[in-house]
Tab-separated table of C-alpha atoms in Angstrom:
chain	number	residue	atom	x	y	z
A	275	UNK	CA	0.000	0.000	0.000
A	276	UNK	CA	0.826	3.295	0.131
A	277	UNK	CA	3.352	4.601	2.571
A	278	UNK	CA	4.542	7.989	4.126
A	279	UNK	CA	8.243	8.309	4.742
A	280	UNK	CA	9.400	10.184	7.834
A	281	UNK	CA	12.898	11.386	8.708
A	282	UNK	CA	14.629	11.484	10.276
A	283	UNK	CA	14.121	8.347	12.481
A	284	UNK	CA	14.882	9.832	15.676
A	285	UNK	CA	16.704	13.095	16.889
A	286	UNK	CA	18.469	14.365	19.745
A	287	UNK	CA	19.143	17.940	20.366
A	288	UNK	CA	20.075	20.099	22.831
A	289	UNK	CA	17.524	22.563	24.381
A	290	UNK	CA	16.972	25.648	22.140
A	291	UNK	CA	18.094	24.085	19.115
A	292	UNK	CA	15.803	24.074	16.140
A	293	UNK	CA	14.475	20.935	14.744
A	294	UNK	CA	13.147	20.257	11.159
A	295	UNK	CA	11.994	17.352	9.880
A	296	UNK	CA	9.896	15.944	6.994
A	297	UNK	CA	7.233	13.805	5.069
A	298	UNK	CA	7.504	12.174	2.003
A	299	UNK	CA	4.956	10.527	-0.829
A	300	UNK	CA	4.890	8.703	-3.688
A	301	UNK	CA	1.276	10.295	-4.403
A	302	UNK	CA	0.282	13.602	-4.434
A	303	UNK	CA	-2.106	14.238	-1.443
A	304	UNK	CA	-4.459	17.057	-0.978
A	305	UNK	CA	-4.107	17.467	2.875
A	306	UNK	CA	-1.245	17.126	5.172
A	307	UNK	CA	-1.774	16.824	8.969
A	308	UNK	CA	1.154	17.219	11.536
A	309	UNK	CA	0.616	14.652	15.281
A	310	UNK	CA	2.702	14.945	18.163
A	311	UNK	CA	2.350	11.648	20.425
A	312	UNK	CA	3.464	11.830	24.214
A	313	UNK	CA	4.590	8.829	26.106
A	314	UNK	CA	1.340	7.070	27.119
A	315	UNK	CA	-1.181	9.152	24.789
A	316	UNK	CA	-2.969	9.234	21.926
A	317	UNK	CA	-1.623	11.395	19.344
A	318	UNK	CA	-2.488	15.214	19.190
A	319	UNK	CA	-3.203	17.503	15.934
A	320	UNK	CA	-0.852	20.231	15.662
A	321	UNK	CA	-1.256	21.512	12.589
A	322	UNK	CA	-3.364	20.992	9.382
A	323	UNK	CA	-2.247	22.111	5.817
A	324	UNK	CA	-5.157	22.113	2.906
A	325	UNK	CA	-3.072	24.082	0.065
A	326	UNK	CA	-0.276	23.722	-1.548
A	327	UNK	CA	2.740	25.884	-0.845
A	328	UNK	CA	1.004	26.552	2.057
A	329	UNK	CA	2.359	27.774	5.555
A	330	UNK	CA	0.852	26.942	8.947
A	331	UNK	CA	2.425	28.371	12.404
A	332	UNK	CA	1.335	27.168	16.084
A	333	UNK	CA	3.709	28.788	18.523
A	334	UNK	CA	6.514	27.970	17.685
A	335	UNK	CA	5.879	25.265	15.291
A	336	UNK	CA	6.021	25.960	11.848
A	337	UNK	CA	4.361	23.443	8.801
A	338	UNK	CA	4.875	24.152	5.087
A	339	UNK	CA	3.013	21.676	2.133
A	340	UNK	CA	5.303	20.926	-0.124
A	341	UNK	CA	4.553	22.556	-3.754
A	342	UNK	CA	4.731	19.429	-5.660
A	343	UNK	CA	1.933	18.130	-3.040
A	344	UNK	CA	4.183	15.030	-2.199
A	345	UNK	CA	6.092	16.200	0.738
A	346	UNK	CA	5.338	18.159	3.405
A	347	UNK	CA	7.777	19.918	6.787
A	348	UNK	CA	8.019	20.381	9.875
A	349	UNK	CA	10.279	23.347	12.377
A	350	UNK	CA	10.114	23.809	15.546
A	351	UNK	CA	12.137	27.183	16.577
A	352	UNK	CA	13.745	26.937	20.078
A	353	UNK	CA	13.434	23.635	21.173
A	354	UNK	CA	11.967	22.839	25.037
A	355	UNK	CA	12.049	19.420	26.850
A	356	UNK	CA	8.435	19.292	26.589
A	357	UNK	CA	8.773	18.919	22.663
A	358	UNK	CA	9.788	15.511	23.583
A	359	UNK	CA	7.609	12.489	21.748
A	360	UNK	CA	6.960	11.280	18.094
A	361	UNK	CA	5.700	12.977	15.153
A	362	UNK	CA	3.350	11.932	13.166
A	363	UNK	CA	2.791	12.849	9.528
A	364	UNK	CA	-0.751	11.971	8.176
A	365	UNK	CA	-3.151	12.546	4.912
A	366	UNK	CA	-5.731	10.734	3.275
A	367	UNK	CA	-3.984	8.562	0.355
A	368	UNK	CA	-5.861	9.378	-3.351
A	369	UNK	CA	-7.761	8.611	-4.824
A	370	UNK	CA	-9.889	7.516	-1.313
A	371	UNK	CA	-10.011	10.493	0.853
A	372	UNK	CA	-12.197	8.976	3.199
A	373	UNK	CA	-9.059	7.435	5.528
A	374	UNK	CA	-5.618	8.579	6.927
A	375	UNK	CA	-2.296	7.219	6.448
A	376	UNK	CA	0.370	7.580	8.800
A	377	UNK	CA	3.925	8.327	8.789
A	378	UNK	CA	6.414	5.764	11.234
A	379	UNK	CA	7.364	8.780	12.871
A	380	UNK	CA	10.320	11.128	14.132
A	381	UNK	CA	11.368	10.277	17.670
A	382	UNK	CA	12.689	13.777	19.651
A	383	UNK	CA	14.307	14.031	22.478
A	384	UNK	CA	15.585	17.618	23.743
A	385	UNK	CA	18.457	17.187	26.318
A	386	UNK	CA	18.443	20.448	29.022
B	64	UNK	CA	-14.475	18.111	27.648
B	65	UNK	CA	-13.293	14.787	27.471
B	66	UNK	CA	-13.210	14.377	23.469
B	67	UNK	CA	-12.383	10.360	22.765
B	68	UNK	CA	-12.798	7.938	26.023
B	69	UNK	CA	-11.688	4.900	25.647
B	70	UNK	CA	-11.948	2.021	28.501
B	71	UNK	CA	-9.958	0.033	29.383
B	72	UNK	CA	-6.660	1.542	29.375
B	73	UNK	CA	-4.806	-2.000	30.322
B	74	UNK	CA	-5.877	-5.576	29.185
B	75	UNK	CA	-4.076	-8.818	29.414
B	76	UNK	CA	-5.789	-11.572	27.815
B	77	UNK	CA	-4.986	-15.466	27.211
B	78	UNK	CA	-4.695	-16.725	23.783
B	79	UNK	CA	-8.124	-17.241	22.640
B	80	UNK	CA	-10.079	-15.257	25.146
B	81	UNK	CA	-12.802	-12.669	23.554
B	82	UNK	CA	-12.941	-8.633	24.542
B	83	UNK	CA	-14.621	-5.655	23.653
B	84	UNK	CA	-12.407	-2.325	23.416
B	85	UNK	CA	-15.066	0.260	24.136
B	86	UNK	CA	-14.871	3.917	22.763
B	87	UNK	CA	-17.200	7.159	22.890
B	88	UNK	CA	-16.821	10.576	21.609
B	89	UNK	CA	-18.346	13.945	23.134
B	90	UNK	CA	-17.862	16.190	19.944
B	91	UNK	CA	-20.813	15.447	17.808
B	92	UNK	CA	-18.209	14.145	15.647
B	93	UNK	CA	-20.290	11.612	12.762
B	94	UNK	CA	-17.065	9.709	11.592
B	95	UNK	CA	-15.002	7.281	14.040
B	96	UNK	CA	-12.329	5.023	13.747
B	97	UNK	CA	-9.759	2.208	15.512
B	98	UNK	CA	-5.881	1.645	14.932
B	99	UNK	CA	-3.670	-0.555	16.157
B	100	UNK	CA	-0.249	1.033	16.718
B	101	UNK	CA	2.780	-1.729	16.795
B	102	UNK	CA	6.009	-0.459	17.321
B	103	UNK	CA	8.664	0.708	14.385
B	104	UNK	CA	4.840	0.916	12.154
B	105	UNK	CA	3.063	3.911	12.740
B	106	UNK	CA	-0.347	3.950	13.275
B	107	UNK	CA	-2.706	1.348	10.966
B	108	UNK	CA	-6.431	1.511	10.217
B	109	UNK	CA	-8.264	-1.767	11.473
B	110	UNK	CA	-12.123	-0.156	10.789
B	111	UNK	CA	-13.768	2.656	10.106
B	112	UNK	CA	-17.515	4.090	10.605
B	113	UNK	CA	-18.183	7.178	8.400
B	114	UNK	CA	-21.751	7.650	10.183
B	115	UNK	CA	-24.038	5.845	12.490
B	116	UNK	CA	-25.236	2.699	10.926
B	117	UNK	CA	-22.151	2.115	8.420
B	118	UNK	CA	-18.670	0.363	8.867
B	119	UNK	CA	-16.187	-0.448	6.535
B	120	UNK	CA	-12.730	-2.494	6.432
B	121	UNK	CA	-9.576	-1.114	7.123
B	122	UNK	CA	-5.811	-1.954	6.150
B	123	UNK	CA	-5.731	-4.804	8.678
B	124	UNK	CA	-9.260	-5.667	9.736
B	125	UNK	CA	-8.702	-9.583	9.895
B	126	UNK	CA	-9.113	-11.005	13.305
B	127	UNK	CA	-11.508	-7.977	14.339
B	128	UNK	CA	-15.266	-6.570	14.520
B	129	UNK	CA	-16.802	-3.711	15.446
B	130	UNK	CA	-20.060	-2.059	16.065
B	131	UNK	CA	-21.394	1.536	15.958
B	132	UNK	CA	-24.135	1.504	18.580
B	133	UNK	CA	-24.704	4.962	18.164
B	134	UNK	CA	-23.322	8.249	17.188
B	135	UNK	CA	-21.180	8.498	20.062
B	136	UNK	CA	-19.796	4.995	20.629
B	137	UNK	CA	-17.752	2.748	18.714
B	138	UNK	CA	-16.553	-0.341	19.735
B	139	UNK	CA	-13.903	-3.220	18.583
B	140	UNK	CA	-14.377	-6.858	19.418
B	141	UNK	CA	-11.683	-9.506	19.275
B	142	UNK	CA	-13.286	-13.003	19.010
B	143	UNK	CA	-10.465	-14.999	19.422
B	144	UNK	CA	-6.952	-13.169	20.862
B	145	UNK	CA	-3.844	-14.370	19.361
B	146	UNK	CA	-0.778	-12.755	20.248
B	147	UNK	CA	0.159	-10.992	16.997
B	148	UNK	CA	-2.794	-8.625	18.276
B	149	UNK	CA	-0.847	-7.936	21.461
B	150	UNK	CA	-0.703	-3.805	20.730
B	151	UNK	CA	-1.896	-0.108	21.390
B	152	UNK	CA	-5.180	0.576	20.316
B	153	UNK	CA	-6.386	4.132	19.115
B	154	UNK	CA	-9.837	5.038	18.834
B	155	UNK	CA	-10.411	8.413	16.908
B	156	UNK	CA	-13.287	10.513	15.473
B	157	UNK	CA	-13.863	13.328	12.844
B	158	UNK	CA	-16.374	15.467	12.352
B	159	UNK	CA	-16.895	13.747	8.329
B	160	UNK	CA	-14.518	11.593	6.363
B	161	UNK	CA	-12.897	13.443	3.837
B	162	UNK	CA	-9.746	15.161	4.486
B	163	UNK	CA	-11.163	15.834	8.354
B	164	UNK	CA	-8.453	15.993	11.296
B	165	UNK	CA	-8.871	13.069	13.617
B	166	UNK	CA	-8.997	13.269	17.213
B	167	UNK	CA	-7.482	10.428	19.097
B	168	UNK	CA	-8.128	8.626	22.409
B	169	UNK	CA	-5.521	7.957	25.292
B	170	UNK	CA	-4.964	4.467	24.169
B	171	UNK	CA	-5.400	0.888	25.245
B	172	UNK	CA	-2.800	-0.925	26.077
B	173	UNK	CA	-3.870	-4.892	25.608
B	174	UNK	CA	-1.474	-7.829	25.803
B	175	UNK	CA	-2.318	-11.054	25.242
B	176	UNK	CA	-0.089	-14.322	26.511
């Protein structure tokens, strides 16, 4: 089936370093949605993109969808230990919008 | 506002025992859905119900059933536990299919020996 690709795998970075990481398709999609995951939760929306070349802030998060629709990005400016968990890249796989894939995730941890 | 409640949050079962994974939803929200999430594999789609009355298959339904009992609740039956099923399972809703953000429970944790 189809699959997301996420990377990097995992990441370790000091507090107050940014962080970027991505999403990749083989398929154009029409709607990219960023998840953070906490130990022992479910995962959380952070940020949903509809348009292409489009760019989303929360705080101090920062999403962009890609312009050729097949890969989207994450920042996060001025990395905190609470940024720690896995995200999730998501969108609904054409040509049936009616379900999500997922990405396997980026793994952060932020060292004080 | 609770959102997505899903009980129970811990489950160990024997090979071959039966359970029902129960989840309801607060937010009016028509679509809902359950995922398994194994480690290294993301999150995977085992059903979906787009509105009260309808389900349909997943990417890895086998081994499963579920019921929509109403708008609000959703639930996910395994019949016969074998370990391969031994995982995290998510329970989400949206307010339609279609490009809709989901909204995830907390999780339940089941293990089966």
């Amino acid at each position: 089936g189809q699959q997301l690709n996420q990377s990097p795998q995992s990441m370790f970075i000091q507090e107050g370093e940014d962080v970027s990481m991505n999403c990749t398709s083989s398929s154009i999609f029409n709607t990219w949605l960023w998840y953070k995951q906490e130990p022992g939760e479910g995962p959380v929306l952070l940020i949903a993109l509809y348009k292409a070349g489009e760019l989303t802030s929360n705080g101090r998060l920062t999403a962009q969808f890609g312009i050729t629709r097949k890969d989207s990005f994450l920042n996060i400016s001025a990395s905190i230990p609470s940024d720690v968990g896995i995200y999730f890249c998501a969108g609904p796989p054409p040509p049936n919008t009616d379900k999500l894939i997922f990405g396997t995730g980026t793994r952060l941890q932020v060292f004080p | 506002n609770a959102g997505v409640t899903q009980t129970p949050k811990f489950q160990v079962l024997k090979t071959g025992q039966s359970m029902t994974l129960q989840c309801a939803q607060d937010m009016n929200h028509n679509s809902m859905y359950w995922y398994r999430q194994d480690p290294g594999m993301g999150l995977r789609l085992i059903y979906y119900s787009a509105s009260e009355g309808t389900t349909d298959k997943g990417e890895v339904p086998n081994g499963y059933n579920v019921s929509r009992l109403n708008k609000r609740e959703f639930s996910l039956r395994l019949e016969s536990a074998a370990p391969s099923q031994t995982s995290v399972y998510f329970c989400a809703s949206s307010l339609h299919l279609s490009n809709q953000p989901q909204h995830f429970g907390d999780g339940t944790r089941l293990s089966i020996l």
